[in-house]
Short mmCIF file of C-alpha atoms in Angstrom, two decimals:
data_model
loop_
_atom_site.label_atom_id
_atom_site.label_comp_id
_atom_site.label_asym_id
_atom_site.label_seq_id
_atom_site.Cartn_x
_atom_site.Cartn_y
_atom_site.Cartn_z
CA UNK S 1 159.65 210.06 0.43
CA UNK S 2 158.70 207.29 -1.98
CA UNK S 3 155.35 206.59 -3.56
CA UNK S 4 153.88 203.21 -4.47
CA UNK S 5 154.00 202.16 -8.12
CA UNK S 6 150.74 202.79 -9.96
CA UNK S 7 148.87 199.57 -10.76
CA UNK S 8 148.30 200.72 -14.33
CA UNK S 9 150.62 202.03 -17.04
CA UNK S 10 150.98 205.74 -17.64
CA UNK S 11 148.97 207.19 -20.51
CA UNK S 12 150.75 207.21 -23.86
CA UNK S 13 149.22 208.80 -26.97
CA UNK S 14 148.02 206.36 -29.59
CA UNK S 15 150.17 206.27 -32.69
CA UNK S 16 147.38 205.05 -34.93
CA UNK S 17 144.34 207.11 -35.79
CA UNK S 18 141.37 205.90 -33.81
CA UNK S 19 137.78 206.95 -33.29
CA UNK S 20 134.81 204.92 -32.13
CA UNK S 21 132.43 204.12 -34.95
CA UNK S 22 128.74 204.92 -34.68
CA UNK S 23 126.99 201.51 -34.63
CA UNK S 24 123.60 203.11 -35.23
CA UNK S 25 124.73 204.45 -38.61
CA UNK S 26 126.14 201.01 -39.42
CA UNK S 27 122.85 199.26 -38.60
CA UNK S 28 120.75 201.78 -40.50
CA UNK S 29 122.91 201.42 -43.60
CA UNK S 30 122.60 197.64 -43.34
CA UNK S 31 118.80 197.87 -43.25
CA UNK S 32 118.52 196.77 -39.63
CA UNK S 33 116.09 198.24 -37.07
CA UNK S 34 117.42 200.20 -34.12
CA UNK S 35 115.56 200.83 -30.87
CA UNK S 36 116.06 203.58 -28.33
CA UNK S 37 114.22 205.69 -25.82
CA UNK S 38 113.88 209.34 -24.87
CA UNK S 39 115.67 210.92 -21.91
CA UNK S 40 113.37 213.63 -20.57
CA UNK S 41 114.18 213.70 -16.85
CA UNK S 42 117.68 215.08 -17.24
CA UNK S 43 118.71 212.78 -14.40
CA UNK S 44 122.25 211.41 -14.46
CA UNK S 45 121.50 208.30 -12.39
CA UNK S 46 118.55 207.26 -14.56
CA UNK S 47 120.65 207.90 -17.66
CA UNK S 48 123.55 205.75 -16.44
CA UNK S 49 121.18 202.85 -15.72
CA UNK S 50 119.48 203.00 -19.13
CA UNK S 51 122.83 203.38 -20.92
CA UNK S 52 123.94 200.02 -19.50
CA UNK S 53 120.99 198.22 -21.03
CA UNK S 54 120.82 197.05 -24.65
CA UNK S 55 119.25 200.14 -26.22
CA UNK S 56 120.90 201.03 -29.51
CA UNK S 57 120.73 204.72 -28.64
CA UNK S 58 119.39 207.18 -26.08
CA UNK S 59 118.03 210.56 -27.13
CA UNK S 60 118.13 213.52 -24.78
CA UNK S 61 115.04 215.63 -25.40
CA UNK S 62 116.33 219.19 -25.35
CA UNK S 63 113.28 220.42 -27.28
CA UNK S 64 110.61 219.81 -24.65
CA UNK S 65 112.57 219.33 -21.43
CA UNK S 66 114.12 221.97 -19.15
CA UNK S 67 117.69 220.78 -19.69
CA UNK S 68 120.66 223.16 -19.82
CA UNK S 69 123.97 222.74 -21.61
CA UNK S 70 125.86 221.59 -18.52
CA UNK S 71 123.29 218.82 -17.92
CA UNK S 72 123.36 217.83 -21.56
CA UNK S 73 127.15 217.55 -21.59
CA UNK S 74 127.19 215.28 -18.52
CA UNK S 75 124.43 213.08 -19.93
CA UNK S 76 126.09 212.68 -23.33
CA UNK S 77 129.33 211.72 -21.58
CA UNK S 78 127.60 209.21 -19.32
CA UNK S 79 125.87 207.53 -22.26
CA UNK S 80 129.04 207.38 -24.36
CA UNK S 81 131.19 206.11 -21.48
CA UNK S 82 128.70 203.28 -20.91
CA UNK S 83 129.10 202.16 -24.53
CA UNK S 84 125.76 203.46 -25.81
CA UNK S 85 125.11 206.12 -28.47
CA UNK S 86 124.08 209.58 -27.17
CA UNK S 87 121.74 211.57 -29.40
CA UNK S 88 119.80 214.78 -28.89
CA UNK S 89 116.42 215.96 -30.12
CA UNK S 90 117.15 219.66 -30.43
CA UNK S 91 114.70 222.59 -30.21
CA UNK S 92 115.25 223.77 -33.80
CA UNK S 93 117.44 223.42 -36.85
CA UNK S 94 119.45 226.54 -36.14
CA UNK S 95 123.17 226.36 -36.97
CA UNK S 96 124.21 227.44 -33.45
CA UNK S 97 121.94 224.90 -31.76
CA UNK S 98 123.32 222.03 -33.84
CA UNK S 99 126.93 223.18 -33.34
CA UNK S 100 126.61 223.47 -29.57
CA UNK S 101 124.83 220.12 -29.26
CA UNK S 102 127.52 218.25 -31.18
CA UNK S 103 130.32 220.13 -29.43
CA UNK S 104 128.75 219.11 -26.10
CA UNK S 105 129.32 215.48 -27.07
CA UNK S 106 126.20 214.20 -28.82
CA UNK S 107 126.83 211.63 -31.55
CA UNK S 108 123.95 212.98 -33.58
CA UNK S 109 120.97 215.29 -33.73
CA UNK S 110 117.27 214.80 -34.36
CA UNK S 111 115.97 217.99 -35.96
CA UNK S 112 112.27 218.80 -35.49
CA UNK S 113 109.77 220.31 -37.92
CA UNK S 114 111.72 219.88 -41.16
CA UNK S 115 109.18 220.85 -43.79
CA UNK S 116 111.28 221.96 -46.74
CA UNK S 117 114.39 220.97 -48.66
CA UNK S 118 116.01 224.28 -47.69
CA UNK S 119 115.51 223.57 -43.97
CA UNK S 120 116.90 220.06 -44.43
CA UNK S 121 119.98 221.25 -46.31
CA UNK S 122 120.73 223.87 -43.64
CA UNK S 123 120.49 221.33 -40.81
CA UNK S 124 122.71 218.80 -42.57
CA UNK S 125 125.32 221.46 -43.37
CA UNK S 126 125.42 222.62 -39.74
CA UNK S 127 126.28 219.06 -38.64
CA UNK S 128 129.12 218.59 -41.14
CA UNK S 129 132.61 220.10 -41.17
CA UNK S 130 133.84 221.67 -44.43
CA UNK S 131 133.90 220.87 -47.26
CA UNK S 132 130.64 218.95 -46.76
CA UNK S 133 129.07 221.58 -44.50
CA UNK S 134 129.75 224.69 -42.47
CA UNK S 135 130.14 223.40 -38.91
CA UNK S 136 132.64 225.49 -36.97
CA UNK S 137 135.82 223.75 -35.76
CA UNK S 138 136.48 223.88 -32.03
CA UNK S 139 136.07 222.21 -28.65
CA UNK S 140 137.22 218.88 -27.28
CA UNK S 141 134.30 217.28 -25.41
CA UNK S 142 132.98 215.82 -28.66
CA UNK S 143 136.25 213.97 -29.31
CA UNK S 144 136.39 212.63 -25.76
CA UNK S 145 133.01 210.94 -26.16
CA UNK S 146 134.29 209.16 -29.29
CA UNK S 147 137.50 208.11 -27.56
CA UNK S 148 139.45 210.14 -30.10
CA UNK S 149 141.96 212.95 -30.23
CA UNK S 150 140.57 216.31 -31.27
CA UNK S 151 142.46 216.10 -34.56
CA UNK S 152 141.10 212.66 -35.39
CA UNK S 153 137.59 213.81 -34.51
CA UNK S 154 137.79 216.76 -36.91
CA UNK S 155 138.94 214.40 -39.65
CA UNK S 156 136.39 211.65 -39.09
CA UNK S 157 133.30 213.22 -37.49
CA UNK S 158 131.50 213.69 -40.81
CA UNK S 159 131.41 209.90 -41.19
CA UNK S 160 130.11 209.17 -37.68
CA UNK S 161 127.69 211.99 -36.75
CA UNK S 162 124.07 210.93 -37.24
CA UNK S 163 121.63 213.43 -38.78
CA UNK S 164 117.96 212.54 -38.35
CA UNK S 165 115.30 214.87 -39.74
CA UNK S 166 111.75 214.92 -38.40
CA UNK S 167 108.67 214.83 -40.62
CA UNK S 168 105.84 216.32 -38.59
CA UNK S 169 103.44 218.00 -41.02
CA UNK S 170 101.59 217.42 -44.30
CA UNK S 171 104.02 219.86 -45.90
CA UNK S 172 106.94 217.72 -44.78
CA UNK S 173 105.23 214.63 -46.20
CA UNK S 174 104.56 216.41 -49.50
CA UNK S 175 108.28 217.21 -49.78
CA UNK S 176 109.37 213.83 -48.43
CA UNK S 177 111.12 212.28 -51.41
CA UNK S 178 113.23 215.35 -52.15
CA UNK S 179 114.18 215.79 -48.48
CA UNK S 180 114.90 212.12 -47.83
CA UNK S 181 117.13 211.84 -50.91
CA UNK S 182 119.54 214.56 -49.71
CA UNK S 183 123.13 213.40 -49.07
CA UNK S 184 123.79 213.45 -45.33
CA UNK S 185 120.20 212.67 -44.30
CA UNK S 186 120.79 209.48 -42.32
CA UNK S 187 117.19 208.82 -41.25
CA UNK S 188 113.71 210.30 -40.95
CA UNK S 189 111.73 210.35 -37.71
CA UNK S 190 107.97 210.89 -37.50
CA UNK S 191 106.61 212.75 -34.51
CA UNK S 192 103.09 211.22 -34.54
CA UNK S 193 101.51 213.69 -32.13
CA UNK S 194 102.80 216.75 -33.96
CA UNK S 195 101.85 215.22 -37.30
CA UNK S 196 98.32 214.67 -36.02
CA UNK S 197 98.12 218.23 -34.70
CA UNK S 198 99.42 219.66 -37.99
CA UNK S 199 96.74 217.69 -39.85
CA UNK S 200 93.88 219.34 -37.96
CA UNK S 201 91.26 221.08 -40.03
CA UNK S 202 90.58 224.81 -39.75
CA UNK S 203 87.92 224.20 -37.08
CA UNK S 204 90.35 222.19 -34.92
CA UNK S 205 89.06 218.73 -35.82
CA UNK S 206 91.70 216.00 -35.58
CA UNK S 207 92.26 213.71 -38.55
CA UNK S 208 90.74 210.25 -38.35
CA UNK S 209 93.05 207.39 -37.30
CA UNK S 210 92.88 206.16 -40.90
CA UNK S 211 93.97 209.53 -42.29
CA UNK S 212 96.80 209.77 -39.79
CA UNK S 213 97.99 206.24 -40.58
CA UNK S 214 97.85 206.92 -44.31
CA UNK S 215 100.21 209.87 -43.81
CA UNK S 216 102.66 207.67 -41.87
CA UNK S 217 102.53 205.07 -44.63
CA UNK S 218 103.41 207.78 -47.16
CA UNK S 219 106.53 208.51 -45.11
CA UNK S 220 107.53 204.82 -45.10
CA UNK S 221 106.95 204.54 -48.84
CA UNK S 222 108.96 207.69 -49.60
CA UNK S 223 111.85 206.44 -47.49
CA UNK S 224 111.87 203.07 -49.20
CA UNK S 225 111.75 204.69 -52.64
CA UNK S 226 114.91 206.77 -52.06
CA UNK S 227 116.61 204.26 -49.71
CA UNK S 228 116.38 206.43 -46.59
CA UNK S 229 115.64 204.78 -43.21
CA UNK S 230 112.48 205.96 -41.46
CA UNK S 231 111.21 205.69 -37.91
CA UNK S 232 108.85 207.15 -35.36
CA UNK S 233 108.04 207.48 -31.69
CA UNK S 234 106.02 204.60 -30.26
CA UNK S 235 104.60 204.11 -26.81
CA UNK S 236 104.83 200.35 -26.48
CA UNK S 237 107.43 197.77 -27.59
CA UNK S 238 104.75 195.87 -29.51
CA UNK S 239 104.09 198.95 -31.63
CA UNK S 240 107.82 199.43 -32.24
CA UNK S 241 108.12 195.84 -33.46
CA UNK S 242 105.09 196.30 -35.72
CA UNK S 243 106.64 199.40 -37.29
CA UNK S 244 109.90 197.50 -37.77
CA UNK S 245 107.93 194.84 -39.64
CA UNK S 246 106.61 197.61 -41.89
CA UNK S 247 110.17 198.64 -42.69
CA UNK S 248 110.95 201.36 -40.14
CA UNK S 249 114.43 201.31 -38.62
CA UNK S 250 114.79 204.22 -36.16
CA UNK S 251 112.27 203.54 -33.41
CA UNK S 252 111.83 205.19 -30.03
CA UNK S 253 109.89 203.46 -27.26
CA UNK S 254 108.42 205.86 -24.71
CA UNK S 255 110.81 207.67 -22.38
CA UNK S 256 112.44 207.43 -18.98
CA UNK S 257 109.56 209.48 -17.56
CA UNK S 258 106.90 207.31 -19.17
CA UNK S 259 108.52 204.08 -17.97
CA UNK S 260 108.63 205.38 -14.43
CA UNK S 261 105.07 206.71 -14.57
CA UNK S 262 103.52 203.62 -16.14
CA UNK S 263 105.09 201.23 -13.63
CA UNK S 264 104.15 203.49 -10.71
CA UNK S 265 100.55 203.72 -11.89
CA UNK S 266 100.33 199.95 -12.40
CA UNK S 267 101.60 199.42 -8.87
CA UNK S 268 99.22 201.94 -7.35
CA UNK S 269 96.27 200.52 -9.28
CA UNK S 270 96.84 197.23 -7.43
CA UNK S 271 97.39 198.92 -4.09
CA UNK S 272 94.61 201.51 -4.42
CA UNK S 273 92.17 200.51 -7.20
CA UNK S 274 90.14 203.69 -6.65
CA UNK S 275 93.19 205.96 -6.59
CA UNK S 276 94.12 208.77 -8.95
CA UNK S 277 94.92 207.51 -12.48
CA UNK S 278 95.36 210.83 -14.26
CA UNK S 279 97.21 211.12 -17.58
CA UNK S 280 100.39 212.64 -16.19
CA UNK S 281 103.01 211.83 -18.84
CA UNK S 282 103.01 210.52 -22.38
CA UNK S 283 106.65 210.96 -23.36
#
């Protein structure tokens, strides 16, 4: 019995070392703004659609969404295969969390609630292979997402993995310059809602908009002083562009959930002006 000839050549290993470069790191180093959005639904179809648009990066929110490791791995792969950059906002800066996220195929991590230099150093080390850090060597899914062999990934990952630390408290702002100046800190990301909550007075009173904005401006100034890109979560593209004008470079615009919700509510408001317009999703 004979079989038809395959219409494509058989796979042959590449002789030259090769690994996809992280274009987000390249843009940040060049002083250019980057724009992305949050993936909170954990839906593969929605992810594949967004990954084929012109976002610089897509961040899977593992901190606040009910997403397991199997989902995360599929989503990282879908984003990478579409030519976009898959990132993850992780639940904490724990070594195991960072290791598993990167081994699952993320091209970088966004670490929440980094208040001290010690926390920042630990997170950066967990994302770097020795001798720069203490990330454990293993796995193969990470290399696949970079289009690399496992060996090439182990050799080159330290140059391509993106480490973004979040400033979300007055303590983090107070320690900003020392944190932002650390080698391996690729960018800083402000969580505006958490920053506002952490600024509340003892009786639960929120800071004024002016006080909140002044804290954000301190972050921008600290980043510019030590040449570290900064960014934050915005809800509208106009706000993202405004922050880029102020010098921010790592900017998120809403989320898949918010985009779906906002458009649905706008449609229903025209169809049923007296219908339910509850605040159902912000991110």
